[in-house]
PDB file of C-alpha atoms in Angstrom:
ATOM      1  CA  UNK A 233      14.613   1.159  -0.584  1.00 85.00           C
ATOM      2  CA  UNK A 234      12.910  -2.237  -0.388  1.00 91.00           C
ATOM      3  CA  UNK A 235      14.410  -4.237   2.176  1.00 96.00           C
ATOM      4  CA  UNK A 236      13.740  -8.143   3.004  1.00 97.00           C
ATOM      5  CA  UNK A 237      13.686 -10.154   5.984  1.00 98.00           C
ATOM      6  CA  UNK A 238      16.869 -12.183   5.748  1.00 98.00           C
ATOM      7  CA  UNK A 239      16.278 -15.633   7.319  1.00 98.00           C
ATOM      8  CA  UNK A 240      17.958 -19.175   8.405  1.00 98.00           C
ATOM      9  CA  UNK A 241      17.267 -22.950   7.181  1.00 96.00           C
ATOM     10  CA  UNK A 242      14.993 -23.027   9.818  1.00 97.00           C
ATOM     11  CA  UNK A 243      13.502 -19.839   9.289  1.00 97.00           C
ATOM     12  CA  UNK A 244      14.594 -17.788  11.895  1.00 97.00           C
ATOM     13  CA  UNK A 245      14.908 -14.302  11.213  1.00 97.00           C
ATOM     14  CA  UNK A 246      18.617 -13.167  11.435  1.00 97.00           C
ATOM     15  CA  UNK A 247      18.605  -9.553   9.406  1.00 97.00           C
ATOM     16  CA  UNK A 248      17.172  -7.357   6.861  1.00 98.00           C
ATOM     17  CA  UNK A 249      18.969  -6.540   3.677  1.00 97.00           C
ATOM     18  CA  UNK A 250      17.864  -4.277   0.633  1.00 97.00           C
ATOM     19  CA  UNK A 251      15.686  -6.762  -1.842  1.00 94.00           C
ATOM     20  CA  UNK A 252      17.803  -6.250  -4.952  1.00 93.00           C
ATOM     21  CA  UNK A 253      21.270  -7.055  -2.869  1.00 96.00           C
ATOM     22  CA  UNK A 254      19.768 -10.169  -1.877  1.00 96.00           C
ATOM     23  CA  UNK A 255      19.141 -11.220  -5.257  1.00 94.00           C
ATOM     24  CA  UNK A 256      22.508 -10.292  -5.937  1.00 95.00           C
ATOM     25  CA  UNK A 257      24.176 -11.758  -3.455  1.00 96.00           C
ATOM     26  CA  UNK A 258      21.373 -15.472  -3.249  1.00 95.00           C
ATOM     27  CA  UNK A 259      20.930 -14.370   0.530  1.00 97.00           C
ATOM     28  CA  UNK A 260      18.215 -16.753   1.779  1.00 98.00           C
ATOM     29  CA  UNK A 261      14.780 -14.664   2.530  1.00 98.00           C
ATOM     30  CA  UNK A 262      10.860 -14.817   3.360  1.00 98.00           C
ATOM     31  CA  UNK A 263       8.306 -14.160   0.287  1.00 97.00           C
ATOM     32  CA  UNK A 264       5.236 -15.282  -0.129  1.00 98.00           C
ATOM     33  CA  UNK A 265       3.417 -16.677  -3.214  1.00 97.00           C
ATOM     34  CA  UNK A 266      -0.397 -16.388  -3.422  1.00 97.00           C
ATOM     35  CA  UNK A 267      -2.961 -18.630  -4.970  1.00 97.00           C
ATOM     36  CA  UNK A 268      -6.420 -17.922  -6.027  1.00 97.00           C
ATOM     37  CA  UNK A 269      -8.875 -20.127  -7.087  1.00 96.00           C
ATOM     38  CA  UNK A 270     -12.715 -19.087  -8.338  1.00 96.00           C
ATOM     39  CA  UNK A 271     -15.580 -21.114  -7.584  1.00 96.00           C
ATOM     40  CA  UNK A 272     -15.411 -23.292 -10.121  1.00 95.00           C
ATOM     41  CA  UNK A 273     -11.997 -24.821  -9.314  1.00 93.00           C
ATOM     42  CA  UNK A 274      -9.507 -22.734 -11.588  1.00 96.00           C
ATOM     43  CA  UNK A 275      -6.693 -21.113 -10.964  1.00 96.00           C
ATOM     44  CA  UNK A 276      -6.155 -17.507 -11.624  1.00 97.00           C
ATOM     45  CA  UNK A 277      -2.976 -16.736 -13.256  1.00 98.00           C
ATOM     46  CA  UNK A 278      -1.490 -13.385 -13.791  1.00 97.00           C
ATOM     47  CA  UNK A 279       1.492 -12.682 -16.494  1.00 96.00           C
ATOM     48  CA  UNK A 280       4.464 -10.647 -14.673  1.00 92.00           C
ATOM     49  CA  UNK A 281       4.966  -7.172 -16.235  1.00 87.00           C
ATOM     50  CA  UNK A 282       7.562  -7.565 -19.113  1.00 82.00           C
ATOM     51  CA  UNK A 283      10.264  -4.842 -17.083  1.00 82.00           C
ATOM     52  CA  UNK A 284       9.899  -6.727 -13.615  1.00 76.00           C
ATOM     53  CA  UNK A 285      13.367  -6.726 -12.273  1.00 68.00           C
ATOM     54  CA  UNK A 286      13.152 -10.731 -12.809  1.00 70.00           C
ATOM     55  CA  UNK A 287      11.127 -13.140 -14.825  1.00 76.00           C
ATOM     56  CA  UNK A 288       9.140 -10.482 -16.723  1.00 73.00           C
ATOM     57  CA  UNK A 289       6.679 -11.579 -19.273  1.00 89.00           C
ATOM     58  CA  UNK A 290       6.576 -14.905 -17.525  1.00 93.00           C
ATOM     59  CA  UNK A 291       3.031 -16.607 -16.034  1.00 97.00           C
ATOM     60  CA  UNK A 292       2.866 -17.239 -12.233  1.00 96.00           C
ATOM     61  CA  UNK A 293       0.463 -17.276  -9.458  1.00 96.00           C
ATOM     62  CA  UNK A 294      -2.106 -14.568  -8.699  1.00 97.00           C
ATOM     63  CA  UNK A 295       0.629 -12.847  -6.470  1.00 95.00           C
ATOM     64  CA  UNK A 296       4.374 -13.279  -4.852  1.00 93.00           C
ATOM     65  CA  UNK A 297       6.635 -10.634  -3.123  1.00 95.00           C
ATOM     66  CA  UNK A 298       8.296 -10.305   0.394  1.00 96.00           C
ATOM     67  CA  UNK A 299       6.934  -9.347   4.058  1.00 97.00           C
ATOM     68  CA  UNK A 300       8.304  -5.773   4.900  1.00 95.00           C
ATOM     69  CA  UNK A 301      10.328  -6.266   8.271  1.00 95.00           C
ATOM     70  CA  UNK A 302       7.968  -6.345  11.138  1.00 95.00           C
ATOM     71  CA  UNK A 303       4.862  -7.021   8.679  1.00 96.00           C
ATOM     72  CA  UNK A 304       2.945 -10.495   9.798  1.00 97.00           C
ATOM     73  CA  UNK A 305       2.865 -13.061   6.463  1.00 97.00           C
ATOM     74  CA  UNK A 306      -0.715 -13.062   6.470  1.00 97.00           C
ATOM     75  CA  UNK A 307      -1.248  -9.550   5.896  1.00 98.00           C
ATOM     76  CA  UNK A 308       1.496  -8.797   3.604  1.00 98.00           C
ATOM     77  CA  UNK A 309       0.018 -11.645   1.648  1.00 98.00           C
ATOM     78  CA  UNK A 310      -3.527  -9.179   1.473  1.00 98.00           C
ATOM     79  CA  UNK A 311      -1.724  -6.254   1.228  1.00 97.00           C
ATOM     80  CA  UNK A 312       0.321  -7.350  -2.351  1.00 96.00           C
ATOM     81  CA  UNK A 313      -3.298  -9.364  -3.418  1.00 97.00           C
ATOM     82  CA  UNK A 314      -4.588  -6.203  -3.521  1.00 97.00           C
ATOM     83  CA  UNK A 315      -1.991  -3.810  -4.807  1.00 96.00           C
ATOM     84  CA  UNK A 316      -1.031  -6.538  -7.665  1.00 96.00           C
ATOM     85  CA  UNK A 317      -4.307  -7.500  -8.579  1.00 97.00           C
ATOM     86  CA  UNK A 318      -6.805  -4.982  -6.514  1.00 97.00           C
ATOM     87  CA  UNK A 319      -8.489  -8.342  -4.871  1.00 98.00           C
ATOM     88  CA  UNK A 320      -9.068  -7.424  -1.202  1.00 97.00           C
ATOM     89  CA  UNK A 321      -9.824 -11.143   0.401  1.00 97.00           C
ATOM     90  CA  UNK A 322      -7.684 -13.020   3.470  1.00 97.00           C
ATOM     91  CA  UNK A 323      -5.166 -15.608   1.861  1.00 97.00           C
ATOM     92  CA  UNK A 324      -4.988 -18.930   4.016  1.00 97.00           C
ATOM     93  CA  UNK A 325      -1.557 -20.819   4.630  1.00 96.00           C
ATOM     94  CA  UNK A 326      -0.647 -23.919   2.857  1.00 94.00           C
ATOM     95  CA  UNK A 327       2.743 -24.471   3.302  1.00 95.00           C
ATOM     96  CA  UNK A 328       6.316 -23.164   3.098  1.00 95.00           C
ATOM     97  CA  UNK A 329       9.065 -24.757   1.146  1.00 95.00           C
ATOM     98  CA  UNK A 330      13.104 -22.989   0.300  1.00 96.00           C
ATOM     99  CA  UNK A 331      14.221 -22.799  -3.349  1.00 95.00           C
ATOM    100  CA  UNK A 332      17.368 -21.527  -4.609  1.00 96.00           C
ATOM    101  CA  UNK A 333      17.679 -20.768  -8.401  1.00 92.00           C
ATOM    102  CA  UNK A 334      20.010 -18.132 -10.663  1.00 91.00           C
ATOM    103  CA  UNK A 335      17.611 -16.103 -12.496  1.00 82.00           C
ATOM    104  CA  UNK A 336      18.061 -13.906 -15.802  1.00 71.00           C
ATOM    105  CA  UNK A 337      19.707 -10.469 -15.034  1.00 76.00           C
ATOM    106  CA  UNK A 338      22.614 -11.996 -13.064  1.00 86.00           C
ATOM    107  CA  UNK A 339      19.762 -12.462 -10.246  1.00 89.00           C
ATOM    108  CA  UNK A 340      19.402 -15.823  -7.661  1.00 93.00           C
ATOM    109  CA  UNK A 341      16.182 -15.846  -5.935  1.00 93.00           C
ATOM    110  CA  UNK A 342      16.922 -18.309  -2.659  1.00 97.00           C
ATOM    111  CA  UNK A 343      13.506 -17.851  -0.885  1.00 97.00           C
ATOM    112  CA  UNK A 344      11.703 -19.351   1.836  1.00 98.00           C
ATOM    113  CA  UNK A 345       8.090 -19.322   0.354  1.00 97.00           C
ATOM    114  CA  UNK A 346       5.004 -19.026   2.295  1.00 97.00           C
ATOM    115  CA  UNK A 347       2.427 -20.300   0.348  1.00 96.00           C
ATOM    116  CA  UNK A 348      -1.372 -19.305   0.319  1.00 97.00           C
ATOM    117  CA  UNK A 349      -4.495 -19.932  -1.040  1.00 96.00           C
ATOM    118  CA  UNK A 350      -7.665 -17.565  -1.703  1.00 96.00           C
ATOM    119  CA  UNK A 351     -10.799 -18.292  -3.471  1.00 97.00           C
ATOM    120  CA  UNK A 352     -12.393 -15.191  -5.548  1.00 97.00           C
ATOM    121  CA  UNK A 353     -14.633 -15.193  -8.259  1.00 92.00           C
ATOM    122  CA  UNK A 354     -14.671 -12.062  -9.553  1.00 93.00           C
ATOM    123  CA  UNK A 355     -12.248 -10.111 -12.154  1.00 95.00           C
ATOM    124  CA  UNK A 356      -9.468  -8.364 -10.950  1.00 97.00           C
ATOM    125  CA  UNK A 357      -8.548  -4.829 -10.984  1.00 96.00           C
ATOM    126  CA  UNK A 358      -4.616  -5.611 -12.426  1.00 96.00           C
ATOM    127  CA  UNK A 359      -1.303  -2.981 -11.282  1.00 94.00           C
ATOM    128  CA  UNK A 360      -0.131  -2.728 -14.639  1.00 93.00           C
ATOM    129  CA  UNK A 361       2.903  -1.981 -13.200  1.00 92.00           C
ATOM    130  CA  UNK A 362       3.233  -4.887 -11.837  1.00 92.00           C
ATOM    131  CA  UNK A 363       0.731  -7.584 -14.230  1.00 95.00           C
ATOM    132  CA  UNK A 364       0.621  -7.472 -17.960  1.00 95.00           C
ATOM    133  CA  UNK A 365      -2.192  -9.849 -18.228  1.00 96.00           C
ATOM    134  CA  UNK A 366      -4.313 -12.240 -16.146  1.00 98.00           C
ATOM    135  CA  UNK A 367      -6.758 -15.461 -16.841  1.00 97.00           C
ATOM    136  CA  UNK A 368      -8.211 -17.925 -15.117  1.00 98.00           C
ATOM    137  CA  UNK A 369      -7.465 -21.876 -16.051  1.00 97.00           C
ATOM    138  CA  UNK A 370      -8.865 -25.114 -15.739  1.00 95.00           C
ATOM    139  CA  UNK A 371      -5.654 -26.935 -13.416  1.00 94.00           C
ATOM    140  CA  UNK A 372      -5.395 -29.974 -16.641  1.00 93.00           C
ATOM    141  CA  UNK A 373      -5.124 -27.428 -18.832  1.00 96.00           C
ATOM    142  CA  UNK A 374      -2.146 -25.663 -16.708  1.00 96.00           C
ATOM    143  CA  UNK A 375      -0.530 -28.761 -15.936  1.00 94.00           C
ATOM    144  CA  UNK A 376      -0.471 -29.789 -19.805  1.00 96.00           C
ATOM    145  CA  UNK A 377       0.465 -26.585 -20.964  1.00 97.00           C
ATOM    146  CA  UNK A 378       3.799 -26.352 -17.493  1.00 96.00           C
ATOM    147  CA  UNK A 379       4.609 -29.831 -19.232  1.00 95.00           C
ATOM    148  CA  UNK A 380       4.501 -28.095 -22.880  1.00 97.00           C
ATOM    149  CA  UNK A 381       5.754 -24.739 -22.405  1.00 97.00           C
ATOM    150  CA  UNK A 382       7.518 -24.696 -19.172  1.00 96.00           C
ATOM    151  CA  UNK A 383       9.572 -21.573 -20.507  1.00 95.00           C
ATOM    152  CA  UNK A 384       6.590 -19.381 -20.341  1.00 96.00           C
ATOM    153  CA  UNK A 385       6.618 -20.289 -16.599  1.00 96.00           C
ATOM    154  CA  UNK A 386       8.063 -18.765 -13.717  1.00 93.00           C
ATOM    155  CA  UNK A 387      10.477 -21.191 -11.498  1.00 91.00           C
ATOM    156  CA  UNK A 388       8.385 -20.809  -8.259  1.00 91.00           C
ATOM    157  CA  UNK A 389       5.297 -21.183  -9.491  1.00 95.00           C
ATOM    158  CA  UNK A 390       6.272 -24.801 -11.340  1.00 94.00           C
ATOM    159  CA  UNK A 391       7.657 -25.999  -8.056  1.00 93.00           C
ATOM    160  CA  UNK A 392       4.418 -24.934  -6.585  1.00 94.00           C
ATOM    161  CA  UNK A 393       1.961 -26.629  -8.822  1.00 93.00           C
ATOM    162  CA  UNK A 394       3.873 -30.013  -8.121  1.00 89.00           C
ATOM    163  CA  UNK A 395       2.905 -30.149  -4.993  1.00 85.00           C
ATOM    164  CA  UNK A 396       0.209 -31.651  -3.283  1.00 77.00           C
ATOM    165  CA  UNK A 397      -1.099 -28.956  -0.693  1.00 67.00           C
ATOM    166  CA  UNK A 398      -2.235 -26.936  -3.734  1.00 63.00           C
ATOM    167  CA  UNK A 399      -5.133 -28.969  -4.880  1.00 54.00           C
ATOM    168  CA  UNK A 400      -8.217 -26.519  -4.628  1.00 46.00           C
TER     169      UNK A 400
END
């Protein structure tokens, strides 16, 4: 049983709760979100597994989950990199912002997001548990294509790309 770090506004820690009754329930909660970048400035995208328990089939950020309790951001950050997408490299912190928003399968994600950044160049090694598919993308193209075909988007990762910390 996967459980979560339950948190305040002010992101204080104030319990743990099993991940899928937080969804449930919208209990406010630590994840992360990772971003990785290659050399040449794009972004490396990675299409969620069509039976995730949420947003399946949908294109996000290289990787996103939640801190087990006791587990330091930074490394839960490496630890999902490289289970989701077998990249072992040290995300840096950006920033942290709270959404709340209901999700398909009667699910609200209300998250406090730690966001991170990463640059690697190579080709990833992809869970397919986890990651159907994977590219990486020029950030005009992504924006034009958010603006086009924001369906085929998760809600996190649309957020993210409007804001100004993630400029590689």
């Amino acid at each position: 049983m996967e459980m979560v770090i339950l948190v305040d506004h002010n992101d204080v820690a104030i319990g743990t709760m099993e991940k899928m009754e937080a969804h449930r329930k919208g209990q406010l909660h630590r994840a992360f979100s990772v971003l990785v970048y290659n050399t040449n400035g794009e972004m490396l995208l990675q299409k969620r597994a069509s039976d995730k328990y949420h947003s399946g089939g949908l294109w996000t950020n290289a990787c996103c989950s939640h801190p087990l309790p006791g587990e330091k951001m930074e490394d839960a950050a490496r630890r999902r990199l490289r289970e989701e997408m077998g990249i072992d490299i040290q995300p840096e912190f950006a920033y942290k912002f709270i959404y709340k928003i209901n999700l398909d399968q009667d699910l609200i994600e209300h998250e406090c997001d730690y966001v991170f950044k990463a640059t690697f160049s190579g080709s990833p090694c992809i869970n397919t548990a986890e990651v159907e598919d994977w590219k990486f993308v020029d950030l005009a193209w992504l924006r034009a294509d958010v603006q086009n075909h924001p369906e085929a988007y998760t809600y996190w990762f649309k957020l993210i790309l409007e804001h100004p910390a993630l400029h590689a």
